[in-house]
mmCIF file of C-alpha atoms and ligand atoms in Angstrom:
data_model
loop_
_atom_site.group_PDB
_atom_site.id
_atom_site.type_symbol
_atom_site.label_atom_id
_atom_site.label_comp_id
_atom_site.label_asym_id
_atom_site.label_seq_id
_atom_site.Cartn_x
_atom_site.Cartn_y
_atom_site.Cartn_z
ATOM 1 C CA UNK P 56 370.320 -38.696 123.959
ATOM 2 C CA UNK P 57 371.253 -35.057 123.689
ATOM 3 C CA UNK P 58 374.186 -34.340 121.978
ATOM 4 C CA UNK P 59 376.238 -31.736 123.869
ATOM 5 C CA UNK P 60 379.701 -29.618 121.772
ATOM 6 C CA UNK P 61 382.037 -31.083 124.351
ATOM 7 C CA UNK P 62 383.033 -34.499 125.377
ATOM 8 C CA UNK P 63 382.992 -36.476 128.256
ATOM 9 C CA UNK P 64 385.675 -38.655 129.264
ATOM 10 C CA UNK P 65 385.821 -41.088 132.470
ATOM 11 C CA UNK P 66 388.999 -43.281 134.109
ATOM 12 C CA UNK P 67 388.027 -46.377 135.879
ATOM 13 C CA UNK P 68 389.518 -49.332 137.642
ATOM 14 C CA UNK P 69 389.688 -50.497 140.800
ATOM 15 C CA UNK P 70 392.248 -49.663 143.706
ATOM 16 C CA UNK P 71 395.831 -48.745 142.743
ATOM 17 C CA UNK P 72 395.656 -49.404 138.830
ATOM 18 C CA UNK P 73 396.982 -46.138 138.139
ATOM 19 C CA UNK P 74 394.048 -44.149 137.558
ATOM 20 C CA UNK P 75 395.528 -40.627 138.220
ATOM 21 C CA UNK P 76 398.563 -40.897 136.762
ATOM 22 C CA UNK P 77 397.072 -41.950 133.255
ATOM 23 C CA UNK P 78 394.236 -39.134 134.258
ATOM 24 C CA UNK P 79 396.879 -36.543 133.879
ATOM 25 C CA UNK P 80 398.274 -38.444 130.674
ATOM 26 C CA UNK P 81 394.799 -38.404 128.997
ATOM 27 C CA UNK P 82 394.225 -34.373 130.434
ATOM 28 C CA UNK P 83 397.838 -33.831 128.317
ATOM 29 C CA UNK P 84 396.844 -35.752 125.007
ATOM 30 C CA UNK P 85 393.314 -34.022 125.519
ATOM 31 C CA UNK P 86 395.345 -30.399 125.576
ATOM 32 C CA UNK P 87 397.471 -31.307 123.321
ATOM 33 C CA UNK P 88 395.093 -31.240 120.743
ATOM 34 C CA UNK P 89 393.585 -28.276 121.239
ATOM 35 C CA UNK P 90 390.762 -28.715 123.205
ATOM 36 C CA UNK P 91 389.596 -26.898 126.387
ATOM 37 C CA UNK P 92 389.970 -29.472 129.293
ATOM 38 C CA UNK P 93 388.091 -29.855 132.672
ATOM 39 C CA UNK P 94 389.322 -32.479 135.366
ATOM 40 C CA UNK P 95 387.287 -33.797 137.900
ATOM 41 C CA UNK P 96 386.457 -36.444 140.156
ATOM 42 C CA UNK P 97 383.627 -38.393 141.944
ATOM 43 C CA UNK P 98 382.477 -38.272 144.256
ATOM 44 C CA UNK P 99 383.556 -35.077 144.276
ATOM 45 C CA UNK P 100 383.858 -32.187 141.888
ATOM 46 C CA UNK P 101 381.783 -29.014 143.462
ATOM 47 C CA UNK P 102 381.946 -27.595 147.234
ATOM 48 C CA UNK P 103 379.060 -30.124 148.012
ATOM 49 C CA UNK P 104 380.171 -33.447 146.500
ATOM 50 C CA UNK P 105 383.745 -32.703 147.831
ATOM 51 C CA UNK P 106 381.813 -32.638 151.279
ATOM 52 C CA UNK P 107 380.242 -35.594 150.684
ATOM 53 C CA UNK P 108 383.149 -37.711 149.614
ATOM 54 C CA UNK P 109 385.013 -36.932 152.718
ATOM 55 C CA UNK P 110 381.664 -38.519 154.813
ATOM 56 C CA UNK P 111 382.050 -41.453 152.407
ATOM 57 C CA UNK P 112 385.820 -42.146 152.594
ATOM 58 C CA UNK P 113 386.193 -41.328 156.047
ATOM 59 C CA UNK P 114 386.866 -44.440 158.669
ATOM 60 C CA UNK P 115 383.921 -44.693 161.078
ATOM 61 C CA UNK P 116 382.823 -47.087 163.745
ATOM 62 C CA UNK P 117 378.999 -46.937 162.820
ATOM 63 C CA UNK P 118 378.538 -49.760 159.740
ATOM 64 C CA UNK P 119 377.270 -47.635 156.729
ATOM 65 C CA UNK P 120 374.531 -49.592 154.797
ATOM 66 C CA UNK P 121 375.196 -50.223 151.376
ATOM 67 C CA UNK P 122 372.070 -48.790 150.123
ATOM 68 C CA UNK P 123 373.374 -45.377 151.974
ATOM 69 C CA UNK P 124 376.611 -45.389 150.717
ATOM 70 C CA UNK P 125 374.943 -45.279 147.025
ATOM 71 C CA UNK P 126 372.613 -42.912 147.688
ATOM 72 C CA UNK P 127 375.463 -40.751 148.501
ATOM 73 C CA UNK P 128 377.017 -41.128 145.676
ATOM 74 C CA UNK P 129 374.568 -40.597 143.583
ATOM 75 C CA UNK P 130 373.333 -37.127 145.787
ATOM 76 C CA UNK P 131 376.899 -36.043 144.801
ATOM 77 C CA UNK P 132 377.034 -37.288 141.399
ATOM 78 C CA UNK P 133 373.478 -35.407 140.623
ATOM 79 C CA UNK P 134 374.864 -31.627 142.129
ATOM 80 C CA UNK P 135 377.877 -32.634 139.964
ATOM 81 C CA UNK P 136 376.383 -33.098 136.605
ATOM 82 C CA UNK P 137 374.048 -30.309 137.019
ATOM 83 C CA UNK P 138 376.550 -27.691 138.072
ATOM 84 C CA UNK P 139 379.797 -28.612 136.552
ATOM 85 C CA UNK P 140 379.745 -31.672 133.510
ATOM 86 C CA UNK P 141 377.057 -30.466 131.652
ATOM 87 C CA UNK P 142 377.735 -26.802 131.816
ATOM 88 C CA UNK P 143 381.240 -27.929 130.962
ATOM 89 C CA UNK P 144 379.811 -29.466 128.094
ATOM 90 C CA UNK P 145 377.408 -27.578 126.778
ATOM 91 C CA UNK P 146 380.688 -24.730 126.317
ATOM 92 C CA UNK P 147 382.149 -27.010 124.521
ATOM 93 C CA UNK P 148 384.815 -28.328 127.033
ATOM 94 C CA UNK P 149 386.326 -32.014 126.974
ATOM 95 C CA UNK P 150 385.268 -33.125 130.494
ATOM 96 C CA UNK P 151 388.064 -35.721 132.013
ATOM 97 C CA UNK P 152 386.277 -37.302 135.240
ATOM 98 C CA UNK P 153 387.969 -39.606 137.465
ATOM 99 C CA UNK P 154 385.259 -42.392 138.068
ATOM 100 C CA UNK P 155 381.508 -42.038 137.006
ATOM 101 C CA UNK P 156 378.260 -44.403 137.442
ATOM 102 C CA UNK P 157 380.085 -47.263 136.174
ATOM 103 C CA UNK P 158 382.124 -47.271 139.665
ATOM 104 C CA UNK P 159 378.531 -47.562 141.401
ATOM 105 C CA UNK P 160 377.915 -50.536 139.780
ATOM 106 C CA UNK P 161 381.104 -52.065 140.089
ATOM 107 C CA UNK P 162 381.734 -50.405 143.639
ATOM 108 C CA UNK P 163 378.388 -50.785 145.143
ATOM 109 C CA UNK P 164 377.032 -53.474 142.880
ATOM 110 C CA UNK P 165 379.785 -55.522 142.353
ATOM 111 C CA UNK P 166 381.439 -55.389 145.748
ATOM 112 C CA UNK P 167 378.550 -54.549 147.903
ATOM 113 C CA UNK P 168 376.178 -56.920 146.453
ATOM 114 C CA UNK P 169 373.480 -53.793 145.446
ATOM 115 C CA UNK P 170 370.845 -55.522 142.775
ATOM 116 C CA UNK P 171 371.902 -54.082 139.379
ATOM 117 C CA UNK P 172 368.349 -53.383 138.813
ATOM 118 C CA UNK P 173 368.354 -50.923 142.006
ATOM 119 C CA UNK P 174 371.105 -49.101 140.854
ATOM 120 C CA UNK P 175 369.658 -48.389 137.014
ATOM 121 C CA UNK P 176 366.386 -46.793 138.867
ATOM 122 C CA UNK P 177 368.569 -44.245 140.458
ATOM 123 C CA UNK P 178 370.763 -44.121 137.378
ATOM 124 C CA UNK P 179 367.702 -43.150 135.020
ATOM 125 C CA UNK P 180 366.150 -40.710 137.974
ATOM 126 C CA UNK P 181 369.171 -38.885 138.283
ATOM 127 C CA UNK P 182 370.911 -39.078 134.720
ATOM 128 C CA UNK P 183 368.311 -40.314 132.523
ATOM 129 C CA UNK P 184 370.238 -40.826 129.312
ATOM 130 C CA UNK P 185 373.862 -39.167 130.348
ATOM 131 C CA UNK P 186 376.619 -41.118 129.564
ATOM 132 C CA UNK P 187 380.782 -40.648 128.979
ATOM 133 C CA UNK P 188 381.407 -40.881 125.773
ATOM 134 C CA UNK P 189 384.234 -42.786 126.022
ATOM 135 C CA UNK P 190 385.380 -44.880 129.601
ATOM 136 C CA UNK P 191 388.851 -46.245 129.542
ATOM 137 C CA UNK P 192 388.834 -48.755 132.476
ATOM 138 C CA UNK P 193 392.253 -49.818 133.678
ATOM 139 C CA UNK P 194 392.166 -53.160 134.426
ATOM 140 C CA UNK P 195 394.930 -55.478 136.538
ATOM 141 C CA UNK P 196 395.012 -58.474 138.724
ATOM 142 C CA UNK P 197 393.488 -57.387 142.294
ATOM 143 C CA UNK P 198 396.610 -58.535 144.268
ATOM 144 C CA UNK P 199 398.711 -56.758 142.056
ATOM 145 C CA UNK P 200 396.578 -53.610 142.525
ATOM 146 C CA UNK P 201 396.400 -53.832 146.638
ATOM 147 C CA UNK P 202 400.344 -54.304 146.658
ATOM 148 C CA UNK P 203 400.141 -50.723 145.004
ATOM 149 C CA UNK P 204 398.202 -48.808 147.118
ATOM 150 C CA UNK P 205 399.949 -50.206 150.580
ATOM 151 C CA UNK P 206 402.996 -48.661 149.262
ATOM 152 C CA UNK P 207 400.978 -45.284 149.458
ATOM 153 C CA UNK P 208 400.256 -45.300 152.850
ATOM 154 C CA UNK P 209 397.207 -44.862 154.826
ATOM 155 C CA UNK P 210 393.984 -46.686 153.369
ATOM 156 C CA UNK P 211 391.046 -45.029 153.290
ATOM 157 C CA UNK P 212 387.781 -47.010 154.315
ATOM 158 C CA UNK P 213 387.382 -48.798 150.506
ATOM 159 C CA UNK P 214 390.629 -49.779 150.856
ATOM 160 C CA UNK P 215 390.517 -51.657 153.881
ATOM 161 C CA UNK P 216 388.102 -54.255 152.095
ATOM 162 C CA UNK P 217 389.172 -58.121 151.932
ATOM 163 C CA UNK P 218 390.101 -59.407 148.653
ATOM 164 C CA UNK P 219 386.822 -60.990 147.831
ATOM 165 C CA UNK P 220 385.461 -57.337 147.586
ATOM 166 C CA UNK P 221 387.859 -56.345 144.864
ATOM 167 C CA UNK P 222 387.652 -59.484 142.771
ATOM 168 C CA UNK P 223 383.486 -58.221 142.717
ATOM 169 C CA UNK P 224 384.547 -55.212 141.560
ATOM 170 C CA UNK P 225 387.122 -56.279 139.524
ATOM 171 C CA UNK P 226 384.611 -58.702 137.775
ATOM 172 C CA UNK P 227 381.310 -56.420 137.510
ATOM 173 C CA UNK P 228 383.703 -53.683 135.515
ATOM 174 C CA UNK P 229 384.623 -56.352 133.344
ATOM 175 C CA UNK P 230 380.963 -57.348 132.868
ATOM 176 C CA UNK P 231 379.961 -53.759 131.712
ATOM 177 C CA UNK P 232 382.642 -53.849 129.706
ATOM 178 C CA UNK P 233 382.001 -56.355 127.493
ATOM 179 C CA UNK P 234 378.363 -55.055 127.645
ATOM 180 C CA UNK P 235 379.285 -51.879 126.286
ATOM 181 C CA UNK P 236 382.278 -52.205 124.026
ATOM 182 C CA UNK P 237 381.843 -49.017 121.900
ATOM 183 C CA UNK P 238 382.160 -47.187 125.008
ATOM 184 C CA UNK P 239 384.138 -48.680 127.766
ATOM 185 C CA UNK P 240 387.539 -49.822 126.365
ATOM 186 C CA UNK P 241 389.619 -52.006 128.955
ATOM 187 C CA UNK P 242 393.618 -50.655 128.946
ATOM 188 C CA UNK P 243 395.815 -53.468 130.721
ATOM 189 C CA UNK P 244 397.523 -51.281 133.491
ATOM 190 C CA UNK P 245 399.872 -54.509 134.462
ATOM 191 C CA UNK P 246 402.618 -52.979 132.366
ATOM 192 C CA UNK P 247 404.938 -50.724 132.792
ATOM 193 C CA UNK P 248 403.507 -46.674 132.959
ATOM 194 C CA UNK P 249 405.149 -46.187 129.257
ATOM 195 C CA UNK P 250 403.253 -49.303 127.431
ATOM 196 C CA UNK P 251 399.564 -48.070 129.071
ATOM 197 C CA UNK P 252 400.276 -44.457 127.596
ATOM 198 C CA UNK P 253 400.862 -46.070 124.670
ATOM 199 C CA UNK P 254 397.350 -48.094 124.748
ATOM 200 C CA UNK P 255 396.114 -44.914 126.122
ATOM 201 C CA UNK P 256 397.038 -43.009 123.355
ATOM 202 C CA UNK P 257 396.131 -45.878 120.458
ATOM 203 C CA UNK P 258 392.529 -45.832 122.362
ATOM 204 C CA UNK P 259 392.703 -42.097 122.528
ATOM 205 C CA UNK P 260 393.379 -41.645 118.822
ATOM 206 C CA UNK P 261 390.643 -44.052 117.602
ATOM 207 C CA UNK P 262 388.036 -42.302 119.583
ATOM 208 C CA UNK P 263 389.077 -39.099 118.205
ATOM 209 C CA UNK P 264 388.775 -40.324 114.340
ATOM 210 C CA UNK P 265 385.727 -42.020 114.829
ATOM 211 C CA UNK P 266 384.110 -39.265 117.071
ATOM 212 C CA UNK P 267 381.933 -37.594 113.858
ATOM 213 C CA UNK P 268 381.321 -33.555 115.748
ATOM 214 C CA UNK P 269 381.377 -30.374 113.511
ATOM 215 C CA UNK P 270 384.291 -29.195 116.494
ATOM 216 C CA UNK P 271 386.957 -32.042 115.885
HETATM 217 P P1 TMP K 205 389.168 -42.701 144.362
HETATM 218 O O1 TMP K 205 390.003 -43.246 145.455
HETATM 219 O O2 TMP K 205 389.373 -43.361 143.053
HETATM 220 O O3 TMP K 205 389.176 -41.216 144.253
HETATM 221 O O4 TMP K 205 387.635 -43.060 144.727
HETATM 222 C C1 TMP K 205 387.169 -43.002 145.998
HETATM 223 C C2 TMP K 205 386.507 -44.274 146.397
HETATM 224 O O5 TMP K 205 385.101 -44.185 146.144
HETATM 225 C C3 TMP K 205 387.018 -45.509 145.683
HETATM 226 O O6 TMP K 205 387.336 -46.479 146.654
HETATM 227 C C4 TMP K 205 385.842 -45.974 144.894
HETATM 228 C C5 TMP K 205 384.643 -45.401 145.600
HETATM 229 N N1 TMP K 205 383.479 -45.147 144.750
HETATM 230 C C6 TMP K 205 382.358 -45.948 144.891
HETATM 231 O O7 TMP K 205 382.344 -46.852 145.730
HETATM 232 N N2 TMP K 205 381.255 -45.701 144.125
HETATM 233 C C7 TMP K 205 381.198 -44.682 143.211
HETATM 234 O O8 TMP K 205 380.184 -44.489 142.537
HETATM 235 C C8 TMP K 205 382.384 -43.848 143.077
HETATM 236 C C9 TMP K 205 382.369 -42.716 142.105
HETATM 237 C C10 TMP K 205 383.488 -44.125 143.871
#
């Protein structure tokens, strides 16, 4: 895997864990310590991908296959990488993405029933060996999370899925989680905003001291 100066960072979790509040918490502890910070999201991220997410969250009459829907993420997750993460990276910026190729798995895998196997292909065509360096993934019960985003108002078209959809994706994060432990570290978001910082900020810290660059 090539090693790049900067670091890359990804939030996870499904619907209303509190992704982009502890996004901005992690960008702060990030700055805090000196380093050069880039946020971003997928999909989205350049003029393109920003494009595409708007075709992908909009609410449409015409079904959209599964295997479309990933494609799409994946065409804007490639023109992201190649024009914004790895340059990022390869200056020596800490990267801080909201949601990577672990939510196609969970997303698409998990809650659309896409063969694990299926996604991988496109996963090693498009990124080859390109991972985060560290994934938090938020984690909370599913009703919990719903009840939290109806208090935000209008749904988009992920978030008009029925339970069962959510307990998928709830359950295929979990899966690569315990899969890949030295990477994806599971924060309970059930508690209040103050204890996940904290867990945050434990995870945060551990990351840093083990995370052997000439930069730290
Ligand atoms: P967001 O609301 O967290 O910004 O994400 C937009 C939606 O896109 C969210 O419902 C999750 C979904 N999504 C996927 O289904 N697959 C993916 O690969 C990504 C990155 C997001």
């Amino acid at each position: 895997m090539k090693h790049y100066k900067g670091v890359f960072i990804t939030l996870e979790g499904s619907e209303g864990v509190g992704k982009t509040s502890s996004l901005k918490f992690v960008e702060q502890q990030i700055t805090a310590l000196g380093h050069d910070v880039v946020t971003t999201r997928e999909p989205g991220g350049t003029e393109l991908a920003e494009q595409i997410r708007g075709i992908l969250l909009a609410e449409r009459q015409e079904p959209v296959e599964s295997k479309t829907e990933l494609l799409m993420m994946f065409a804007a997750r490639y023109q992201h990488v190649t024009q914004v993460i790895k340059p990022a990276l390869e200056r020596g910026q800490w990267v801080i993405c909201d949601r990577f190729v672990d939510a196609s798995y969970a997303y698409q895998g998990g809650g659309r029933g896409i063969q694990v196997a299926q996604i991988e292909q496109l996963e090693h065509w498009c990124l080859e060996d390109f991972k985060p360096d560290l994934t938090l993934l938020l984690d909370m019960s599913v009703e919990e999370g719903l009840e939290r985003t109806k208090k935000r108002g209008k749904a988009d078209r992920f978030e008009t899925e029925q339970l069962a959809f959510y307990e998928n994706i709830r359950t295929a994060y979990l899966n690569r989680a315990k899969k890949d432990p030295q990477r994806m570290k599971i924060i309970d978001a059930a508690p209040s905003m103050q204890q996940v910082q904290k867990s945050i900020q434990q995870q945060l810290k551990s990351f840093v001291e083990s995370y052997a660059t000439p930069d730290l």
